[in-house]
JSON list of C-alpha atoms in Angstrom, two decimals:
[
{"chain": "A", "resi": 1, "resn": "MET", "atom": "CA", "xyz": [5.80, -6.04, -12.60]},
{"chain": "A", "resi": 2, "resn": "THR", "atom": "CA", "xyz": [6.34, -3.33, -10.09]},
{"chain": "A", "resi": 3, "resn": "ALA", "atom": "CA", "xyz": [4.96, -4.48, -7.00]},
{"chain": "A", "resi": 4, "resn": "HIS", "atom": "CA", "xyz": [2.63, -1.54, -5.67]},
{"chain": "A", "resi": 5, "resn": "ARG", "atom": "CA", "xyz": [1.20, -1.03, -1.96]},
{"chain": "A", "resi": 6, "resn": "LEU", "atom": "CA", "xyz": [-1.56, 0.57, -0.28]},
{"chain": "A", "resi": 7, "resn": "PRO", "atom": "CA", "xyz": [-1.03, 3.96, 1.50]},
{"chain": "A", "resi": 8, "resn": "ARG", "atom": "CA", "xyz": [0.35, 3.90, 4.46]},
{"chain": "A", "resi": 9, "resn": "ASP", "atom": "CA", "xyz": [-3.14, 3.44, 7.18]},
{"chain": "A", "resi": 10, "resn": "PHE", "atom": "CA", "xyz": [-5.20, 2.63, 4.69]},
{"chain": "A", "resi": 11, "resn": "ARG", "atom": "CA", "xyz": [-8.37, 0.16, 4.73]},
{"chain": "A", "resi": 12, "resn": "THR", "atom": "CA", "xyz": [-11.61, -0.30, 2.99]},
{"chain": "A", "resi": 13, "resn": "SER", "atom": "CA", "xyz": [-14.85, -2.92, 2.67]},
{"chain": "A", "resi": 14, "resn": "ALA", "atom": "CA", "xyz": [-16.74, -4.27, 0.00]},
{"chain": "A", "resi": 15, "resn": "ARG", "atom": "CA", "xyz": [-19.79, -6.90, 0.50]},
{"chain": "A", "resi": 16, "resn": "ILE", "atom": "CA", "xyz": [-21.83, -9.47, -1.76]},
{"chain": "A", "resi": 17, "resn": "GLU", "atom": "CA", "xyz": [-24.19, -11.83, -0.98]},
{"chain": "A", "resi": 18, "resn": "ARG", "atom": "CA", "xyz": [-24.85, -15.03, -2.51]},
{"chain": "A", "resi": 19, "resn": "LEU", "atom": "CA", "xyz": [-27.09, -17.31, -1.64]},
{"chain": "A", "resi": 20, "resn": "ARG", "atom": "CA", "xyz": [-28.49, -15.63, 1.42]},
{"chain": "A", "resi": 21, "resn": "SER", "atom": "CA", "xyz": [-24.92, -15.66, 2.69]},
{"chain": "A", "resi": 22, "resn": "ILE", "atom": "CA", "xyz": [-23.18, -12.24, 3.21]},
{"chain": "A", "resi": 23, "resn": "PHE", "atom": "CA", "xyz": [-19.32, -11.70, 2.33]},
{"chain": "A", "resi": 24, "resn": "LEU", "atom": "CA", "xyz": [-17.17, -8.99, 3.81]},
{"chain": "A", "resi": 25, "resn": "ALA", "atom": "CA", "xyz": [-14.37, -8.27, 2.91]},
{"chain": "A", "resi": 26, "resn": "ASP", "atom": "CA", "xyz": [-11.63, -6.04, 4.42]},
{"chain": "A", "resi": 27, "resn": "LEU", "atom": "CA", "xyz": [-8.92, -5.09, 2.82]},
{"chain": "A", "resi": 28, "resn": "VAL", "atom": "CA", "xyz": [-5.94, -3.63, 4.77]},
{"chain": "A", "resi": 29, "resn": "ARG", "atom": "CA", "xyz": [-2.33, -2.02, 4.14]},
{"chain": "A", "resi": 30, "resn": "VAL", "atom": "CA", "xyz": [-0.13, -4.05, 6.87]},
{"chain": "A", "resi": 31, "resn": "ASP", "atom": "CA", "xyz": [3.93, -4.22, 6.66]},
{"chain": "A", "resi": 32, "resn": "ASP", "atom": "CA", "xyz": [4.64, -7.41, 8.68]},
{"chain": "A", "resi": 33, "resn": "GLU", "atom": "CA", "xyz": [2.99, -10.53, 9.53]},
{"chain": "A", "resi": 34, "resn": "ALA", "atom": "CA", "xyz": [2.39, -9.69, 12.97]},
{"chain": "A", "resi": 35, "resn": "ALA", "atom": "CA", "xyz": [0.18, -6.83, 11.93]},
{"chain": "A", "resi": 36, "resn": "ALA", "atom": "CA", "xyz": [-1.33, -8.73, 9.65]},
{"chain": "A", "resi": 37, "resn": "ARG", "atom": "CA", "xyz": [-2.47, -11.29, 12.03]},
{"chain": "A", "resi": 38, "resn": "ASP", "atom": "CA", "xyz": [-3.27, -8.49, 14.75]},
{"chain": "A", "resi": 39, "resn": "VAL", "atom": "CA", "xyz": [-5.87, -7.27, 12.12]},
{"chain": "A", "resi": 40, "resn": "ILE", "atom": "CA", "xyz": [-7.61, -10.77, 11.36]},
{"chain": "A", "resi": 41, "resn": "ALA", "atom": "CA", "xyz": [-7.75, -10.64, 15.38]},
{"chain": "A", "resi": 42, "resn": "ALA", "atom": "CA", "xyz": [-9.54, -7.82, 15.19]},
{"chain": "A", "resi": 43, "resn": "VAL", "atom": "CA", "xyz": [-12.12, -8.52, 12.05]},
{"chain": "A", "resi": 44, "resn": "ARG", "atom": "CA", "xyz": [-12.86, -11.27, 14.04]},
{"chain": "A", "resi": 45, "resn": "LYS", "atom": "CA", "xyz": [-13.50, -9.85, 17.34]},
{"chain": "A", "resi": 46, "resn": "SER", "atom": "CA", "xyz": [-15.10, -6.93, 15.57]},
{"chain": "A", "resi": 47, "resn": "TYR", "atom": "CA", "xyz": [-17.97, -9.16, 14.20]},
{"chain": "A", "resi": 48, "resn": "PRO", "atom": "CA", "xyz": [-18.46, -12.18, 17.18]},
{"chain": "A", "resi": 49, "resn": "ASP", "atom": "CA", "xyz": [-21.68, -13.42, 14.90]},
{"chain": "A", "resi": 50, "resn": "ALA", "atom": "CA", "xyz": [-20.26, -14.79, 12.23]},
{"chain": "A", "resi": 51, "resn": "ARG", "atom": "CA", "xyz": [-19.09, -18.29, 11.22]},
{"chain": "A", "resi": 52, "resn": "HIS", "atom": "CA", "xyz": [-16.24, -17.64, 9.47]},
{"chain": "A", "resi": 53, "resn": "HIS", "atom": "CA", "xyz": [-13.58, -15.48, 9.31]},
{"chain": "A", "resi": 54, "resn": "CYS", "atom": "CA", "xyz": [-11.14, -16.35, 6.11]},
{"chain": "A", "resi": 55, "resn": "SER", "atom": "CA", "xyz": [-8.10, -14.36, 5.18]},
{"chain": "A", "resi": 56, "resn": "ALA", "atom": "CA", "xyz": [-5.01, -14.07, 3.43]},
{"chain": "A", "resi": 57, "resn": "PHE", "atom": "CA", "xyz": [-1.99, -11.99, 3.18]},
{"chain": "A", "resi": 58, "resn": "VAL", "atom": "CA", "xyz": [1.03, -11.17, 0.72]},
{"chain": "A", "resi": 59, "resn": "LEU", "atom": "CA", "xyz": [3.93, -9.48, 2.16]},
{"chain": "A", "resi": 60, "resn": "ASP", "atom": "CA", "xyz": [7.39, -7.84, 0.54]},
{"chain": "A", "resi": 61, "resn": "ASP", "atom": "CA", "xyz": [10.26, -9.27, 2.29]},
{"chain": "A", "resi": 62, "resn": "PRO", "atom": "CA", "xyz": [13.40, -7.38, 0.90]},
{"chain": "A", "resi": 63, "resn": "GLY", "atom": "CA", "xyz": [15.95, -10.16, -0.31]},
{"chain": "A", "resi": 64, "resn": "ALA", "atom": "CA", "xyz": [13.57, -12.81, 0.14]},
{"chain": "A", "resi": 65, "resn": "GLN", "atom": "CA", "xyz": [10.61, -14.23, -1.74]},
{"chain": "A", "resi": 66, "resn": "VAL", "atom": "CA", "xyz": [7.09, -12.95, -0.77]},
{"chain": "A", "resi": 67, "resn": "ILE", "atom": "CA", "xyz": [5.63, -14.16, 2.23]},
{"chain": "A", "resi": 68, "resn": "GLU", "atom": "CA", "xyz": [2.09, -15.12, 1.65]},
{"chain": "A", "resi": 69, "resn": "ARG", "atom": "CA", "xyz": [-0.64, -17.26, 3.80]},
{"chain": "A", "resi": 70, "resn": "SER", "atom": "CA", "xyz": [-4.05, -17.71, 4.09]},
{"chain": "A", "resi": 71, "resn": "ASN", "atom": "CA", "xyz": [-6.83, -19.70, 6.08]},
{"chain": "A", "resi": 72, "resn": "ASP", "atom": "CA", "xyz": [-10.16, -21.28, 5.36]},
{"chain": "A", "resi": 73, "resn": "ASP", "atom": "CA", "xyz": [-10.93, -20.52, 9.19]},
{"chain": "A", "resi": 74, "resn": "GLY", "atom": "CA", "xyz": [-13.71, -23.93, 9.29]},
{"chain": "A", "resi": 75, "resn": "GLU", "atom": "CA", "xyz": [-14.69, -23.63, 5.47]},
{"chain": "A", "resi": 76, "resn": "PRO", "atom": "CA", "xyz": [-14.02, -26.77, 2.67]},
{"chain": "A", "resi": 77, "resn": "PRO", "atom": "CA", "xyz": [-10.00, -27.09, 2.32]},
{"chain": "A", "resi": 78, "resn": "GLY", "atom": "CA", "xyz": [-9.32, -24.73, -0.65]},
{"chain": "A", "resi": 79, "resn": "THR", "atom": "CA", "xyz": [-12.35, -22.78, -0.21]},
{"chain": "A", "resi": 80, "resn": "ALA", "atom": "CA", "xyz": [-12.17, -19.78, 1.24]},
{"chain": "A", "resi": 81, "resn": "GLY", "atom": "CA", "xyz": [-8.31, -18.89, 2.07]},
{"chain": "A", "resi": 82, "resn": "ALA", "atom": "CA", "xyz": [-6.93, -20.11, -1.32]},
{"chain": "A", "resi": 83, "resn": "PRO", "atom": "CA", "xyz": [-9.08, -17.90, -3.78]},
{"chain": "A", "resi": 84, "resn": "ILE", "atom": "CA", "xyz": [-8.61, -14.80, -1.39]},
{"chain": "A", "resi": 85, "resn": "LEU", "atom": "CA", "xyz": [-5.14, -15.30, -2.15]},
{"chain": "A", "resi": 86, "resn": "ALA", "atom": "CA", "xyz": [-5.30, -16.00, -5.98]},
{"chain": "A", "resi": 87, "resn": "VAL", "atom": "CA", "xyz": [-6.91, -12.89, -6.16]},
{"chain": "A", "resi": 88, "resn": "LEU", "atom": "CA", "xyz": [-4.31, -10.63, -4.09]},
{"chain": "A", "resi": 89, "resn": "ARG", "atom": "CA", "xyz": [-1.88, -12.05, -6.22]},
{"chain": "A", "resi": 90, "resn": "GLY", "atom": "CA", "xyz": [-2.94, -11.46, -9.70]},
{"chain": "A", "resi": 91, "resn": "SER", "atom": "CA", "xyz": [-3.63, -7.41, -8.33]},
{"chain": "A", "resi": 92, "resn": "GLY", "atom": "CA", "xyz": [0.17, -6.67, -7.87]},
{"chain": "A", "resi": 93, "resn": "LEU", "atom": "CA", "xyz": [-0.20, -5.41, -5.02]},
{"chain": "A", "resi": 94, "resn": "VAL", "atom": "CA", "xyz": [1.88, -6.40, -1.33]},
{"chain": "A", "resi": 95, "resn": "ASN", "atom": "CA", "xyz": [2.02, -5.86, 2.33]},
{"chain": "A", "resi": 96, "resn": "ILE", "atom": "CA", "xyz": [-2.08, -6.50, 2.07]},
{"chain": "A", "resi": 97, "resn": "VAL", "atom": "CA", "xyz": [-4.44, -8.60, 4.19]},
{"chain": "A", "resi": 98, "resn": "CYS", "atom": "CA", "xyz": [-7.92, -9.54, 3.36]},
{"chain": "A", "resi": 99, "resn": "VAL", "atom": "CA", "xyz": [-10.13, -10.62, 5.61]},
{"chain": "A", "resi": 100, "resn": "VAL", "atom": "CA", "xyz": [-13.55, -12.21, 4.42]},
{"chain": "A", "resi": 101, "resn": "THR", "atom": "CA", "xyz": [-16.14, -12.34, 6.85]},
{"chain": "A", "resi": 102, "resn": "ARG", "atom": "CA", "xyz": [-19.20, -15.04, 5.93]},
{"chain": "A", "resi": 103, "resn": "TRP", "atom": "CA", "xyz": [-22.99, -14.80, 7.19]},
{"chain": "A", "resi": 104, "resn": "PHE", "atom": "CA", "xyz": [-24.22, -18.26, 6.31]},
{"chain": "A", "resi": 105, "resn": "GLY", "atom": "CA", "xyz": [-27.51, -17.73, 4.79]},
{"chain": "A", "resi": 106, "resn": "GLY", "atom": "CA", "xyz": [-28.94, -20.89, 5.31]},
{"chain": "A", "resi": 107, "resn": "VAL", "atom": "CA", "xyz": [-28.30, -22.12, 2.08]},
{"chain": "A", "resi": 108, "resn": "LYS", "atom": "CA", "xyz": [-25.25, -24.39, 0.89]},
{"chain": "A", "resi": 109, "resn": "LEU", "atom": "CA", "xyz": [-23.07, -22.53, -1.90]},
{"chain": "A", "resi": 110, "resn": "GLY", "atom": "CA", "xyz": [-21.37, -25.85, -2.57]},
{"chain": "A", "resi": 111, "resn": "THR", "atom": "CA", "xyz": [-17.47, -25.79, -2.98]},
{"chain": "A", "resi": 112, "resn": "GLY", "atom": "CA", "xyz": [-17.41, -24.22, -6.24]},
{"chain": "A", "resi": 113, "resn": "GLY", "atom": "CA", "xyz": [-20.09, -21.61, -4.95]},
{"chain": "A", "resi": 114, "resn": "LEU", "atom": "CA", "xyz": [-17.80, -20.67, -1.86]},
{"chain": "A", "resi": 115, "resn": "ALA", "atom": "CA", "xyz": [-14.69, -20.44, -3.82]},
{"chain": "A", "resi": 116, "resn": "ARG", "atom": "CA", "xyz": [-16.47, -18.05, -6.23]},
{"chain": "A", "resi": 117, "resn": "ALA", "atom": "CA", "xyz": [-17.79, -16.03, -3.70]},
{"chain": "A", "resi": 118, "resn": "TYR", "atom": "CA", "xyz": [-14.57, -15.65, -1.34]},
{"chain": "A", "resi": 119, "resn": "GLY", "atom": "CA", "xyz": [-12.63, -14.82, -5.04]},
{"chain": "A", "resi": 120, "resn": "ASP", "atom": "CA", "xyz": [-15.50, -12.40, -5.79]},
{"chain": "A", "resi": 121, "resn": "ALA", "atom": "CA", "xyz": [-16.03, -10.39, -2.64]},
{"chain": "A", "resi": 122, "resn": "THR", "atom": "CA", "xyz": [-11.99, -10.05, -2.56]},
{"chain": "A", "resi": 123, "resn": "SER", "atom": "CA", "xyz": [-12.31, -8.94, -6.12]},
{"chain": "A", "resi": 124, "resn": "ALA", "atom": "CA", "xyz": [-15.06, -6.54, -5.33]},
{"chain": "A", "resi": 125, "resn": "VAL", "atom": "CA", "xyz": [-12.64, -4.67, -2.10]},
{"chain": "A", "resi": 126, "resn": "VAL", "atom": "CA", "xyz": [-9.41, -4.82, -4.62]},
{"chain": "A", "resi": 127, "resn": "GLU", "atom": "CA", "xyz": [-11.09, -3.05, -7.35]},
{"chain": "A", "resi": 128, "resn": "GLY", "atom": "CA", "xyz": [-10.13, 0.28, -7.97]},
{"chain": "A", "resi": 129, "resn": "VAL", "atom": "CA", "xyz": [-7.90, 0.98, -4.61]},
{"chain": "A", "resi": 130, "resn": "PRO", "atom": "CA", "xyz": [-5.09, 3.58, -4.41]},
{"chain": "A", "resi": 131, "resn": "ARG", "atom": "CA", "xyz": [-1.67, 2.81, -4.79]},
{"chain": "A", "resi": 132, "resn": "VAL", "atom": "CA", "xyz": [1.51, 3.69, -4.45]},
{"chain": "A", "resi": 133, "resn": "GLU", "atom": "CA", "xyz": [4.84, 2.70, -5.14]},
{"chain": "A", "resi": 134, "resn": "VAL", "atom": "CA", "xyz": [8.91, 2.41, -3.18]},
{"chain": "A", "resi": 135, "resn": "VAL", "atom": "CA", "xyz": [11.03, 4.45, -5.49]},
{"chain": "A", "resi": 136, "resn": "PRO", "atom": "CA", "xyz": [14.93, 5.50, -4.34]},
{"chain": "A", "resi": 137, "resn": "ILE", "atom": "CA", "xyz": [15.07, 9.12, -3.39]},
{"chain": "A", "resi": 138, "resn": "ASP", "atom": "CA", "xyz": [17.88, 11.23, -3.43]},
{"chain": "A", "resi": 139, "resn": "ARG", "atom": "CA", "xyz": [18.35, 14.16, -0.81]},
{"chain": "A", "resi": 140, "resn": "TRP", "atom": "CA", "xyz": [20.60, 16.98, -1.38]},
{"chain": "A", "resi": 141, "resn": "SER", "atom": "CA", "xyz": [20.72, 19.99, 0.76]},
{"chain": "A", "resi": 142, "resn": "LEU", "atom": "CA", "xyz": [21.33, 23.20, -1.47]},
{"chain": "A", "resi": 143, "resn": "THR", "atom": "CA", "xyz": [22.40, 26.54, -0.28]},
{"chain": "A", "resi": 144, "resn": "VAL", "atom": "CA", "xyz": [21.67, 29.91, -2.35]},
{"chain": "A", "resi": 145, "resn": "ASP", "atom": "CA", "xyz": [21.30, 33.55, -1.41]},
{"chain": "A", "resi": 146, "resn": "HIS", "atom": "CA", "xyz": [18.36, 34.90, -0.46]},
{"chain": "A", "resi": 147, "resn": "ALA", "atom": "CA", "xyz": [17.12, 36.78, -3.09]},
{"chain": "A", "resi": 148, "resn": "ASP", "atom": "CA", "xyz": [17.32, 33.89, -5.66]},
{"chain": "A", "resi": 149, "resn": "ALA", "atom": "CA", "xyz": [15.67, 31.61, -3.49]},
{"chain": "A", "resi": 150, "resn": "GLY", "atom": "CA", "xyz": [11.68, 31.94, -4.27]},
{"chain": "A", "resi": 151, "resn": "ARG", "atom": "CA", "xyz": [13.22, 31.76, -8.04]},
{"chain": "A", "resi": 152, "resn": "VAL", "atom": "CA", "xyz": [14.84, 28.90, -7.53]},
{"chain": "A", "resi": 153, "resn": "THR", "atom": "CA", "xyz": [12.58, 27.60, -5.39]},
{"chain": "A", "resi": 154, "resn": "ASN", "atom": "CA", "xyz": [9.77, 27.78, -7.92]},
{"chain": "A", "resi": 155, "resn": "ALA", "atom": "CA", "xyz": [12.08, 26.38, -10.43]},
{"chain": "A", "resi": 156, "resn": "LEU", "atom": "CA", "xyz": [12.75, 23.17, -8.45]},
{"chain": "A", "resi": 157, "resn": "LEU", "atom": "CA", "xyz": [8.93, 22.93, -7.84]},
{"chain": "A", "resi": 158, "resn": "GLY", "atom": "CA", "xyz": [8.19, 22.85, -11.60]},
{"chain": "A", "resi": 159, "resn": "ALA", "atom": "CA", "xyz": [10.84, 20.73, -12.49]},
{"chain": "A", "resi": 160, "resn": "GLY", "atom": "CA", "xyz": [9.61, 17.90, -10.28]},
{"chain": "A", "resi": 161, "resn": "LEU", "atom": "CA", "xyz": [11.25, 17.99, -7.26]},
{"chain": "A", "resi": 162, "resn": "GLY", "atom": "CA", "xyz": [10.47, 17.86, -3.52]},
{"chain": "A", "resi": 163, "resn": "VAL", "atom": "CA", "xyz": [12.07, 21.46, -1.87]},
{"chain": "A", "resi": 164, "resn": "GLU", "atom": "CA", "xyz": [11.61, 22.39, 1.93]},
{"chain": "A", "resi": 165, "resn": "GLY", "atom": "CA", "xyz": [13.21, 25.55, 2.71]},
{"chain": "A", "resi": 166, "resn": "SER", "atom": "CA", "xyz": [15.10, 27.65, 6.14]},
{"chain": "A", "resi": 167, "resn": "TYR", "atom": "CA", "xyz": [15.56, 31.07, 5.42]},
{"chain": "A", "resi": 168, "resn": "GLY", "atom": "CA", "xyz": [17.92, 33.69, 6.39]},
{"chain": "A", "resi": 169, "resn": "VAL", "atom": "CA", "xyz": [21.08, 35.87, 5.21]},
{"chain": "A", "resi": 170, "resn": "GLN", "atom": "CA", "xyz": [21.34, 32.39, 3.02]},
{"chain": "A", "resi": 171, "resn": "VAL", "atom": "CA", "xyz": [18.81, 29.74, 2.32]},
{"chain": "A", "resi": 172, "resn": "THR", "atom": "CA", "xyz": [18.98, 26.23, 3.03]},
{"chain": "A", "resi": 173, "resn": "LEU", "atom": "CA", "xyz": [17.19, 23.71, 0.86]},
{"chain": "A", "resi": 174, "resn": "LEU", "atom": "CA", "xyz": [16.25, 20.31, 1.35]},
{"chain": "A", "resi": 175, "resn": "LEU", "atom": "CA", "xyz": [15.71, 18.72, -2.18]},
{"chain": "A", "resi": 176, "resn": "ALA", "atom": "CA", "xyz": [14.25, 14.72, -2.92]},
{"chain": "A", "resi": 177, "resn": "ALA", "atom": "CA", "xyz": [14.40, 13.76, -6.56]},
{"chain": "A", "resi": 178, "resn": "ARG", "atom": "CA", "xyz": [14.57, 10.69, -8.15]},
{"chain": "A", "resi": 179, "resn": "ALA", "atom": "CA", "xyz": [17.39, 8.67, -7.76]},
{"chain": "A", "resi": 180, "resn": "GLY", "atom": "CA", "xyz": [19.34, 9.87, -11.18]},
{"chain": "A", "resi": 181, "resn": "ASP", "atom": "CA", "xyz": [18.20, 12.93, -12.01]},
{"chain": "A", "resi": 182, "resn": "ASP", "atom": "CA", "xyz": [21.12, 15.26, -13.00]},
{"chain": "A", "resi": 183, "resn": "VAL", "atom": "CA", "xyz": [20.31, 17.51, -10.03]},
{"chain": "A", "resi": 184, "resn": "PRO", "atom": "CA", "xyz": [24.01, 19.03, -10.60]},
{"chain": "A", "resi": 185, "resn": "ALA", "atom": "CA", "xyz": [23.46, 20.21, -13.74]},
{"chain": "A", "resi": 186, "resn": "LEU", "atom": "CA", "xyz": [20.17, 21.52, -13.02]},
{"chain": "A", "resi": 187, "resn": "VAL", "atom": "CA", "xyz": [21.15, 23.99, -9.98]},
{"chain": "A", "resi": 188, "resn": "ALA", "atom": "CA", "xyz": [23.86, 24.91, -11.90]},
{"chain": "A", "resi": 189, "resn": "SER", "atom": "CA", "xyz": [21.73, 26.15, -14.87]},
{"chain": "A", "resi": 190, "resn": "LEU", "atom": "CA", "xyz": [19.58, 27.80, -11.75]},
{"chain": "A", "resi": 191, "resn": "THR", "atom": "CA", "xyz": [21.74, 29.38, -9.84]},
{"chain": "A", "resi": 192, "resn": "HIS", "atom": "CA", "xyz": [24.63, 30.11, -12.39]},
{"chain": "A", "resi": 193, "resn": "GLY", "atom": "CA", "xyz": [26.83, 28.02, -10.39]},
{"chain": "A", "resi": 194, "resn": "GLY", "atom": "CA", "xyz": [26.50, 30.40, -7.00]},
{"chain": "A", "resi": 195, "resn": "GLY", "atom": "CA", "xyz": [24.49, 27.58, -5.17]},
{"chain": "A", "resi": 196, "resn": "VAL", "atom": "CA", "xyz": [26.45, 25.13, -2.75]},
{"chain": "A", "resi": 197, "resn": "LEU", "atom": "CA", "xyz": [25.14, 21.65, -3.02]},
{"chain": "A", "resi": 198, "resn": "THR", "atom": "CA", "xyz": [25.69, 18.57, -1.10]},
{"chain": "A", "resi": 199, "resn": "TYR", "atom": "CA", "xyz": [24.39, 15.14, -2.14]},
{"chain": "A", "resi": 200, "resn": "LEU", "atom": "CA", "xyz": [23.08, 13.44, 1.50]},
{"chain": "A", "resi": 201, "resn": "GLY", "atom": "CA", "xyz": [22.62, 10.26, 0.62]},
{"chain": "A", "resi": 202, "resn": "THR", "atom": "CA", "xyz": [19.52, 8.05, -1.10]},
{"chain": "A", "resi": 203, "resn": "GLU", "atom": "CA", "xyz": [16.36, 6.60, 0.25]},
{"chain": "A", "resi": 204, "resn": "SER", "atom": "CA", "xyz": [13.50, 4.80, -0.10]},
{"chain": "A", "resi": 205, "resn": "ALA", "atom": "CA", "xyz": [10.56, 6.87, -0.72]},
{"chain": "A", "resi": 206, "resn": "GLU", "atom": "CA", "xyz": [6.40, 5.90, -1.58]},
{"chain": "A", "resi": 207, "resn": "GLN", "atom": "CA", "xyz": [4.77, 7.15, -4.06]},
{"chain": "A", "resi": 208, "resn": "PRO", "atom": "CA", "xyz": [1.80, 7.73, -5.32]},
{"chain": "A", "resi": 209, "resn": "VAL", "atom": "CA", "xyz": [0.72, 5.69, -8.79]},
{"chain": "A", "resi": 210, "resn": "SER", "atom": "CA", "xyz": [-0.21, 7.80, -11.53]}
]
């Protein structure tokens, strides 16, 4: 399964209650371990009156195994960080950190109850979040006559390409297409062979998951 991410700078939260204990889950997009630990520290600072700030994060490390970390932050071992991490794994998301802050309500939940509560809080915050995927994008430069620029631009946009323009006597369009799309054939048909197309390379880009 292709790993998905949250959109850049995205964060959200969800709150549940179990036997008067409050569990507040914060979910944040991060791109490295330092950023994940910064989020955990910031959440701890934001809620100094809470007893526990349990956490887990999952990071994609290109060319290596996925990085996973979890922390029970004083809860009985295995009752907080591990359930949070299990939900993150099951979500198919990477480059995320989840911090579940707990305010004790005076009634002990037991180890099973704690594990369910931390897992439920994480499930609540993950549910329905927007997703993006990393895809390879081919970049092209296309030069066409000014008189043809509007028609060609509209046709390229209609074909699903990204288009940026620089206008003058001749128009240079910067195109973005999914890697493997037959851009030369499309351009040739639109410009009747009159466009000058140059391949600029391939890069990674994030696109929303429908």
